[in-house]
Amino acid sequence: MEDVRLIEVKEEILADNIKVAAEVRQRLRDSKTMLLNLMSSPGSGKTSLILRTAEELKGSVRLGVIEADIDSTVDAEKVAARGIPAIQLRTGGFCHLDATMVIQGVDALAASEFDLIIIENVGNLVCPAEFDTGAHKNVMILSVPEGDDKPLKYPLMFTICDVLLVNKIDYLSLSDFNMVTLRKRVLALNPKIRIIEVSCKTGEGIGDWTAWLKKEVDAFRTG
Amino acid sequence: MEDVRLIEVKEEILADNIKVAAEVRQRLRDSKTMLLNLMSSPGSGKTSLILRTAEELKGSVRLGVIEADIDSTVDAEKVAARGIPAIQLRTGGFCHLDATMVIQGVDALAASEFDLIIIENVGNLVCPAEFDTGAHKNVMILSVPEGDDKPLKYPLMFTICDVLLVNKIDYLSLSDFNMVTLRKRVLALNPKIRIIEVSCKTGEGIGDWTAWLKKEVDAFRTG
């Protein structure tokens, strides 16, 4: 830090959907529907993970999906094409979901028919971390090509998540991504986070992820 | 769209830094300093591109860099370590730069000493597209691992840029990324955009990029 001058830019972030988020959370707890908020950068593999997960949980977990995007309905179409009930939320330029938006998705899905609803949040490592969606679990994906320095630059996202999925491990051979360094950086921010290495392309590690998820859904249903 | 129900989420986006941006732009025009705003997702290669660009322009263009991050100063340190004057703006949670923040960076850099200032914006394909920084040119990076569907999902970013750099083309062999499809999607949004394929790792295509940049800087200086 000798060579770099630093300017703190002060900006107030308006965010008080805490109350609404608590209501969403309680309402879904009452109907025994676990809500999972999936976040990542654009192109890290959120939709691919949802499709893989749906395949693995077929027959044992009733899954619904809320897709969020600035524009387009491509993700919800992909998910619906596999026979999974899906709602697309178009945020009209907005960079994240808040709990009020999530309520609209939950209402439209008829939440009580599901054991698990996965929200695919807008592709963004910044804003979604700041807004409680009302989810019971927060999960993020970091893909290998994004680099192992992301915990340094987007610390909040790593701090608020229960699980970090490190996706695209099939790219490791082409990359200077250091998994040991990544784990150290992530655990320094959030010692409780579970880190699971996966490849949605090859299927490697997906069983570890769905085993964790299945266990959580079962505990939620009976708990 | 038969299977997918769609909900439009209305949200007002507060943004009126248009006037401040115009002032930044004029002020730097007066001092013959071209301001370039570089945007992408996290981990697409913004810092690597800046380092490569600085190497190529050494001796012919006086380059300064404004780094923006939510947290950390790793990028500015990397840049400064190569002897390039760099300012780090820490946005304190904010997901993009606006023109008022850029002014602070420009002032701290003593802009008139430079022919070109590159702003490395916060890693985010959404919010930075909505806020005019006062830059004369907007450039974005899309990296191959992010996928060729990004223009469908983040159209505004592709619409406002003068140049799209498709980075990490060394990953093409491992990916189902379709360059023809990507080009079609991008040009449908923005017929005037220049698309340049590069690899910051191998150096492929970097000469095409810096040739364009050098020409623009020269035109700006004499124009």
Coordinates of C-alpha atoms in Angstrom, one line a residue:
Chain A
M1 CA 0.0 0.0 0.0
E2 CA 2.9 2.4 -0.2
D3 CA 2.4 3.1 -3.9
V4 CA -1.4 3.3 -4.0
R5 CA -3.4 6.3 -2.9
L6 CA -6.8 5.3 -1.6
I7 CA -10.1 7.2 -1.7
E8 CA -13.0 6.0 0.3
V9 CA -16.2 6.6 -1.6
K10 CA -19.1 7.0 0.7
E11 CA -22.4 6.0 -0.5
E12 CA -25.5 5.3 1.4
I13 CA -27.1 2.0 0.4
L14 CA -30.9 2.0 0.8
A15 CA -32.0 -1.3 2.0
D16 CA -34.7 -2.2 4.4
N17 CA -36.5 -5.2 3.3
I18 CA -35.5 -7.1 6.5
K19 CA -39.0 -7.2 7.7
V20 CA -40.5 -8.5 4.5
A21 CA -37.7 -11.1 4.2
A22 CA -38.5 -12.4 7.7
E23 CA -42.2 -12.7 6.7
V24 CA -41.3 -14.7 3.5
R25 CA -39.0 -17.0 5.6
Q26 CA -41.7 -17.7 8.2
R27 CA -44.5 -18.2 5.7
L28 CA -42.4 -20.8 3.8
R29 CA -41.3 -22.4 7.1
D30 CA -45.0 -22.9 7.9
S31 CA -45.7 -24.6 4.6
K32 CA -42.4 -26.7 5.0
T33 CA -41.0 -25.3 1.8
M34 CA -37.2 -24.6 2.0
L35 CA -36.2 -21.5 0.0
L36 CA -32.6 -21.5 -1.4
N37 CA -31.1 -18.4 -2.9
L38 CA -28.4 -19.2 -5.5
M39 CA -26.0 -16.4 -6.5
S40 CA -22.9 -16.0 -8.7
S41 CA -21.3 -13.8 -11.3
P42 CA -22.8 -14.0 -14.8
G43 CA -21.9 -17.3 -16.5
S44 CA -20.7 -19.2 -13.5
G45 CA -23.2 -22.0 -14.1
K46 CA -26.3 -21.2 -12.0
T47 CA -28.8 -22.6 -14.5
S48 CA -26.7 -25.6 -15.3
L49 CA -26.4 -26.4 -11.6
I50 CA -30.2 -26.1 -11.2
L51 CA -30.8 -28.5 -14.1
R52 CA -28.2 -31.0 -12.7
T53 CA -29.8 -30.7 -9.2
A54 CA -33.3 -31.3 -10.5
E55 CA -32.1 -34.4 -12.2
E56 CA -30.6 -35.8 -9.1
L57 CA -33.5 -34.9 -6.8
K58 CA -36.2 -36.2 -9.2
G59 CA -38.8 -38.3 -7.4
S60 CA -37.5 -37.4 -3.9
V61 CA -37.9 -33.6 -3.7
R62 CA -40.6 -31.5 -5.2
L63 CA -38.7 -28.6 -6.8
G64 CA -39.8 -25.3 -8.0
V65 CA -37.6 -22.6 -9.5
I66 CA -37.7 -18.8 -9.5
E67 CA -35.5 -17.3 -12.2
A68 CA -34.5 -13.7 -12.1
D69 CA -33.0 -11.7 -14.9
I70 CA -32.6 -8.2 -16.0
D71 CA -34.2 -9.2 -19.3
S72 CA -35.0 -12.3 -21.3
T73 CA -36.7 -15.5 -20.2
V74 CA -34.1 -18.0 -21.5
D75 CA -33.3 -19.5 -18.1
A76 CA -36.9 -20.1 -17.1
E77 CA -37.5 -21.6 -20.6
K78 CA -34.5 -24.0 -20.2
V79 CA -35.7 -25.1 -16.7
A80 CA -39.4 -25.4 -17.8
A81 CA -38.3 -27.5 -20.8
R82 CA -37.2 -30.1 -18.4
G83 CA -40.6 -30.2 -16.8
I84 CA -39.7 -28.2 -13.7
P85 CA -42.2 -25.6 -12.6
A86 CA -40.5 -22.2 -13.2
I87 CA -41.3 -18.6 -12.8
Q88 CA -39.3 -15.9 -14.5
L89 CA -39.0 -12.6 -12.7
R90 CA -37.8 -9.8 -15.0
T91 CA -36.3 -7.1 -12.8
G92 CA -36.4 -4.4 -15.6
G93 CA -32.8 -3.3 -15.0
F94 CA -32.6 -3.9 -11.3
C95 CA -29.4 -5.7 -10.3
H96 CA -30.7 -8.0 -7.6
L97 CA -33.8 -9.5 -6.0
D98 CA -35.3 -8.3 -2.8
A99 CA -37.9 -10.0 -0.6
T100 CA -40.8 -8.2 -2.1
M101 CA -39.9 -9.4 -5.6
V102 CA -39.5 -12.9 -4.2
I103 CA -43.0 -12.9 -2.7
Q104 CA -44.4 -12.4 -6.2
G105 CA -42.5 -15.4 -7.4
V106 CA -43.5 -17.5 -4.4
D107 CA -47.2 -16.5 -4.9
A108 CA -47.1 -17.3 -8.6
L109 CA -45.5 -20.7 -7.9
A110 CA -48.1 -21.8 -5.2
A111 CA -45.2 -22.5 -2.9
S112 CA -46.9 -25.0 -0.6
E113 CA -46.8 -27.6 -3.4
F114 CA -43.0 -27.7 -3.2
D115 CA -40.4 -29.1 -0.7
L116 CA -37.7 -26.8 -2.2
I117 CA -37.7 -23.6 -4.2
I118 CA -34.5 -22.4 -5.7
I119 CA -34.2 -18.8 -6.6
E120 CA -31.7 -18.1 -9.3
N121 CA -30.7 -14.5 -8.5
V122 CA -29.4 -12.0 -11.0
G123 CA -25.8 -12.7 -12.1
N124 CA -23.9 -10.3 -9.8
L125 CA -21.5 -10.8 -6.9
V126 CA -22.2 -7.4 -5.3
C127 CA -25.8 -6.3 -4.9
P128 CA -27.6 -9.7 -4.3
A129 CA -25.3 -10.1 -1.2
E130 CA -26.8 -7.0 0.4
F131 CA -30.5 -7.9 0.1
D132 CA -32.1 -10.6 2.2
T133 CA -34.5 -12.5 -0.1
G134 CA -36.1 -14.4 2.7
A135 CA -34.3 -17.5 1.8
H136 CA -33.4 -20.1 4.4
K137 CA -30.1 -21.0 2.8
N138 CA -27.8 -18.9 0.7
V139 CA -25.5 -20.7 -1.8
M140 CA -23.0 -19.2 -4.2
I141 CA -21.1 -20.4 -7.2
L142 CA -17.6 -19.3 -8.0
S143 CA -16.3 -20.8 -11.3
V144 CA -12.6 -21.6 -11.7
P145 CA -12.1 -19.2 -14.6
E146 CA -13.1 -16.2 -12.4
G147 CA -10.0 -16.7 -10.3
D148 CA -9.1 -17.4 -6.7
D149 CA -8.9 -13.7 -5.7
K150 CA -12.6 -13.1 -5.7
P151 CA -13.0 -13.5 -1.9
L152 CA -10.6 -10.5 -1.5
K153 CA -12.8 -8.3 -3.9
Y154 CA -16.3 -9.4 -3.1
P155 CA -16.0 -10.4 0.6
L156 CA -19.6 -9.9 1.6
M157 CA -21.0 -12.5 -0.8
F158 CA -18.6 -15.2 0.7
T159 CA -19.6 -14.1 4.2
I160 CA -23.3 -14.5 3.9
C161 CA -23.4 -17.9 2.2
D162 CA -23.9 -21.4 3.7
V163 CA -22.3 -23.2 0.8
L164 CA -19.7 -22.2 -1.8
L165 CA -19.8 -24.4 -4.9
V166 CA -16.5 -24.1 -6.9
N167 CA -17.8 -24.9 -10.4
K168 CA -16.0 -25.7 -13.7
I169 CA -13.2 -27.7 -12.0
D170 CA -12.8 -29.3 -15.4
Y171 CA -11.0 -26.0 -16.3
L172 CA -8.4 -26.3 -13.6
S173 CA -5.8 -27.8 -15.9
L174 CA -5.8 -24.6 -18.0
S175 CA -5.9 -22.2 -15.1
D176 CA -3.6 -20.8 -12.4
F177 CA -6.5 -21.1 -10.0
N178 CA -5.1 -22.3 -6.6
M179 CA -7.7 -24.2 -4.7
V180 CA -5.7 -24.2 -1.4
T181 CA -5.3 -20.4 -1.6
L182 CA -9.0 -20.0 -2.4
R183 CA -10.1 -22.2 0.6
K184 CA -7.9 -20.2 2.9
R185 CA -9.3 -16.9 1.7
V186 CA -12.9 -18.1 1.9
L187 CA -12.6 -19.7 5.3
A188 CA -10.9 -16.6 6.7
L189 CA -14.1 -14.7 5.8
N190 CA -16.5 -17.4 6.8
P191 CA -15.2 -20.3 8.8
K192 CA -18.6 -22.1 8.7
I193 CA -19.1 -22.2 5.0
R194 CA -19.1 -25.5 3.3
I195 CA -17.0 -25.6 0.1
I196 CA -17.9 -28.2 -2.5
E197 CA -15.9 -28.6 -5.8
V198 CA -18.1 -29.5 -8.7
S199 CA -18.3 -29.6 -12.5
C200 CA -21.8 -29.2 -14.0
K201 CA -20.3 -30.4 -17.3
T202 CA -18.7 -33.7 -16.1
G203 CA -20.9 -34.2 -13.1
E204 CA -17.9 -34.5 -10.7
G205 CA -18.8 -33.5 -7.2
I206 CA -22.6 -33.0 -7.9
G207 CA -23.4 -36.0 -5.7
D208 CA -21.7 -34.3 -2.7
W209 CA -23.8 -31.2 -3.3
T210 CA -27.1 -32.9 -3.7
A211 CA -26.4 -35.1 -0.7
W212 CA -26.0 -32.0 1.4
L213 CA -29.1 -30.4 -0.1
K214 CA -31.2 -33.5 0.3
K215 CA -30.2 -33.7 4.0
E216 CA -31.1 -30.1 4.5
V217 CA -34.5 -30.4 2.8
D218 CA -35.3 -33.5 4.8
A219 CA -34.4 -31.8 8.1
F220 CA -36.5 -28.8 7.1
R221 CA -39.5 -31.0 6.3
T222 CA -39.4 -32.9 9.6
G223 CA -38.0 -30.0 11.7
Chain B
M1 CA -42.8 -18.7 -23.6
E2 CA -45.9 -21.0 -23.4
D3 CA -44.6 -22.8 -20.2
V4 CA -43.2 -19.8 -18.4
R5 CA -45.2 -17.3 -16.5
L6 CA -43.7 -13.9 -16.4
I7 CA -43.8 -11.2 -13.8
E8 CA -42.4 -7.7 -14.5
V9 CA -40.8 -6.3 -11.4
K10 CA -41.1 -2.6 -11.4
E11 CA -38.4 -0.7 -9.7
E12 CA -37.4 2.9 -10.1
I13 CA -33.7 3.3 -10.6
L14 CA -32.3 6.5 -9.2
A15 CA -29.7 7.9 -11.5
D16 CA -29.0 11.4 -12.5
N17 CA -25.4 12.0 -12.8
I18 CA -25.7 12.9 -16.4
K19 CA -24.7 16.5 -15.8
V20 CA -21.7 15.6 -13.7
A21 CA -20.6 13.1 -16.4
A22 CA -20.8 15.8 -19.1
E23 CA -18.6 18.0 -17.0
V24 CA -16.0 15.3 -16.4
R25 CA -16.0 14.5 -20.2
Q26 CA -15.5 18.2 -21.1
R27 CA -12.8 18.8 -18.6
L28 CA -10.8 15.9 -19.8
R29 CA -11.3 16.9 -23.4
D30 CA -9.9 20.3 -22.5
S31 CA -6.7 18.6 -21.1
K32 CA -6.6 16.2 -24.0
T33 CA -6.8 13.2 -21.7
M34 CA -9.0 10.4 -23.1
L35 CA -11.0 8.6 -20.4
L36 CA -11.9 4.9 -21.0
N37 CA -14.3 3.0 -18.9
L38 CA -13.5 -0.8 -18.7
M39 CA -16.3 -3.0 -17.6
S40 CA -17.0 -6.8 -17.2
S41 CA -18.1 -9.5 -14.8
P42 CA -15.8 -10.4 -11.9
G43 CA -12.9 -12.4 -13.2
S44 CA -13.2 -11.7 -16.9
G45 CA -9.7 -10.2 -17.0
K46 CA -9.9 -6.4 -16.6
T47 CA -6.7 -6.0 -14.6
S48 CA -4.8 -8.4 -16.8
L49 CA -5.9 -6.5 -19.9
I50 CA -4.8 -3.2 -18.3
L51 CA -1.3 -4.7 -17.6
R52 CA -1.0 -6.0 -21.1
T53 CA -2.2 -2.7 -22.6
A54 CA 0.3 -0.7 -20.5
E55 CA 3.1 -2.9 -21.7
E56 CA 2.2 -2.4 -25.4
L57 CA 1.7 1.4 -25.0
K58 CA 4.8 2.0 -23.0
G59 CA 6.7 5.0 -24.4
S60 CA 4.0 6.2 -26.7
V61 CA 1.0 6.9 -24.5
R62 CA 1.1 8.3 -20.9
L63 CA -1.3 6.0 -19.1
G64 CA -3.0 6.4 -15.7
V65 CA -5.4 4.0 -14.1
I66 CA -8.4 4.4 -11.7
E67 CA -9.2 1.1 -10.0
A68 CA -12.6 0.6 -8.4
D69 CA -13.5 -2.1 -6.0
I70 CA -16.0 -2.8 -3.3
D71 CA -13.1 -3.6 -1.0
S72 CA -9.4 -4.4 -1.2
T73 CA -6.6 -2.7 -3.1
V74 CA -5.1 -5.7 -4.8
D75 CA -5.8 -4.4 -8.3
A76 CA -4.2 -1.0 -7.8
E77 CA -1.3 -2.6 -6.1
K78 CA -0.8 -5.0 -9.1
V79 CA -0.9 -2.0 -11.5
A80 CA 1.3 0.3 -9.4
A81 CA 3.9 -2.6 -9.1
R82 CA 4.4 -2.2 -12.8
G83 CA 5.2 1.5 -12.4
I84 CA 1.8 2.7 -13.7
P85 CA 0.3 5.6 -11.8
A86 CA -2.8 4.1 -10.1
I87 CA -5.6 5.3 -7.8
Q88 CA -7.8 2.9 -5.9
L89 CA -11.4 3.9 -5.3
R90 CA -13.1 1.8 -2.6
T91 CA -16.8 2.0 -3.2
G92 CA -17.7 0.7 0.3
G93 CA -20.3 -1.8 -0.9
F94 CA -21.5 0.2 -3.9
C95 CA -21.8 -1.8 -7.1
H96 CA -20.6 0.7 -9.7
L97 CA -18.9 4.0 -10.2
D98 CA -20.7 7.2 -11.0
A99 CA -19.3 10.4 -12.4
T100 CA -18.9 12.0 -8.9
M101 CA -16.7 9.1 -7.8
V102 CA -14.7 9.3 -11.0
I103 CA -14.0 13.0 -10.4
Q104 CA -12.2 12.1 -7.1
G105 CA -10.0 9.7 -9.0
V106 CA -9.3 12.1 -11.8
D107 CA -8.3 14.8 -9.3
A108 CA -6.1 12.5 -7.3
L109 CA -4.3 11.4 -10.5
A110 CA -3.6 14.9 -11.8
A111 CA -5.3 14.0 -15.1
S112 CA -3.6 16.5 -17.3
E113 CA -0.4 14.6 -17.1
F114 CA -1.9 11.7 -19.0
D115 CA -3.0 10.9 -22.5
L116 CA -5.2 8.1 -21.4
I117 CA -6.9 7.2 -18.2
I118 CA -8.4 3.8 -17.9
I119 CA -11.1 3.2 -15.3
E120 CA -11.4 -0.4 -14.1
N121 CA -15.0 -0.4 -13.0
V122 CA -16.5 -2.7 -10.4
G123 CA -16.9 -6.3 -11.7
N124 CA -20.6 -6.3 -12.6
L125 CA -22.5 -6.5 -15.9
V126 CA -25.6 -4.7 -14.6
C127 CA -25.2 -1.5 -12.6
P128 CA -22.1 0.0 -14.3
A129 CA -24.0 0.0 -17.6
E130 CA -26.5 2.4 -16.2
F131 CA -24.2 5.1 -14.8
D132 CA -22.4 7.4 -17.1
T133 CA -18.9 7.8 -15.7
G134 CA -18.0 10.7 -18.0
A135 CA -15.7 8.4 -20.1
H136 CA -15.2 9.1 -23.8
K137 CA -15.2 5.4 -24.6
N138 CA -16.8 2.4 -23.0
V139 CA -15.2 -0.9 -23.4
M140 CA -16.4 -4.3 -22.0
I141 CA -14.8 -7.7 -21.7
L142 CA -16.7 -10.9 -22.0
S143 CA -14.7 -14.0 -21.3
V144 CA -15.3 -17.3 -23.1
P145 CA -16.2 -19.3 -19.9
E146 CA -19.1 -16.9 -19.2
G147 CA -20.9 -18.2 -22.3
D148 CA -22.3 -16.8 -25.5
D149 CA -25.8 -16.1 -24.0
K150 CA -24.7 -13.0 -22.0
P151 CA -26.0 -10.5 -24.6
L152 CA -29.5 -11.9 -24.1
K153 CA -29.3 -11.5 -20.4
Y154 CA -27.4 -8.2 -19.9
P155 CA -28.3 -6.4 -23.1
L156 CA -27.7 -2.8 -21.9
M157 CA -24.0 -3.4 -21.3
F158 CA -23.5 -4.6 -24.9
T159 CA -25.6 -1.6 -26.2
I160 CA -23.5 1.1 -24.5
C161 CA -20.0 -0.1 -25.4
D162 CA -17.8 1.0 -28.3
V163 CA -15.7 -2.2 -28.1
L164 CA -16.3 -5.7 -26.9
L165 CA -13.2 -7.7 -26.1
V166 CA -13.8 -11.4 -26.1
N167 CA -11.1 -12.6 -23.7
K168 CA -9.8 -16.0 -22.7
I169 CA -10.1 -17.4 -26.3
D170 CA -7.5 -19.9 -25.1
Y171 CA -10.4 -21.6 -23.3
L172 CA -12.4 -22.1 -26.6
S173 CA -11.2 -25.7 -27.1
L174 CA -12.8 -26.7 -23.7
S175 CA -16.0 -24.7 -24.1
D176 CA -19.2 -24.8 -26.1
F177 CA -19.0 -21.1 -26.7
N178 CA -20.1 -20.3 -30.2
M179 CA -18.3 -17.2 -31.6
V180 CA -20.6 -16.8 -34.6
T181 CA -23.7 -16.9 -32.4
L182 CA -22.1 -14.4 -30.0
R183 CA -21.3 -12.0 -32.8
K184 CA -24.8 -12.2 -34.1
R185 CA -26.4 -11.6 -30.7
V186 CA -24.1 -8.7 -30.0
L187 CA -24.4 -7.0 -33.4
A188 CA -28.2 -7.3 -33.2
L189 CA -28.0 -5.1 -30.0
N190 CA -25.3 -2.8 -31.2
P191 CA -24.4 -2.8 -34.9
K192 CA -21.6 -0.3 -34.4
I193 CA -19.7 -2.2 -31.7
R194 CA -16.2 -3.4 -32.6
I195 CA -15.6 -7.0 -31.5
I196 CA -12.0 -8.1 -30.8
E197 CA -11.0 -11.6 -29.8
V198 CA -8.1 -11.7 -27.3
S199 CA -6.2 -13.8 -24.8
C200 CA -4.5 -11.8 -22.1
K201 CA -2.7 -15.1 -21.2
T202 CA -1.2 -15.9 -24.6
G203 CA -1.2 -12.3 -26.0
E204 CA -3.3 -13.4 -29.0
G205 CA -5.3 -10.4 -30.4
I206 CA -3.8 -7.9 -28.0
G207 CA -2.1 -6.1 -30.9
D208 CA -5.5 -5.6 -32.6
W209 CA -6.8 -4.0 -29.4
T210 CA -3.9 -1.7 -28.8
A211 CA -3.8 -0.7 -32.4
W212 CA -7.4 0.5 -32.1
L213 CA -6.7 2.2 -28.8
K214 CA -3.6 3.9 -30.0
K215 CA -5.4 5.3 -33.0
E216 CA -8.2 6.6 -30.8
V217 CA -5.8 8.3 -28.3
D218 CA -3.9 9.9 -31.2
A219 CA -7.1 11.2 -32.7
F220 CA -8.2 12.5 -29.3
R221 CA -4.9 14.3 -28.8
T222 CA -4.9 16.0 -32.1
G223 CA -8.7 16.4 -32.5

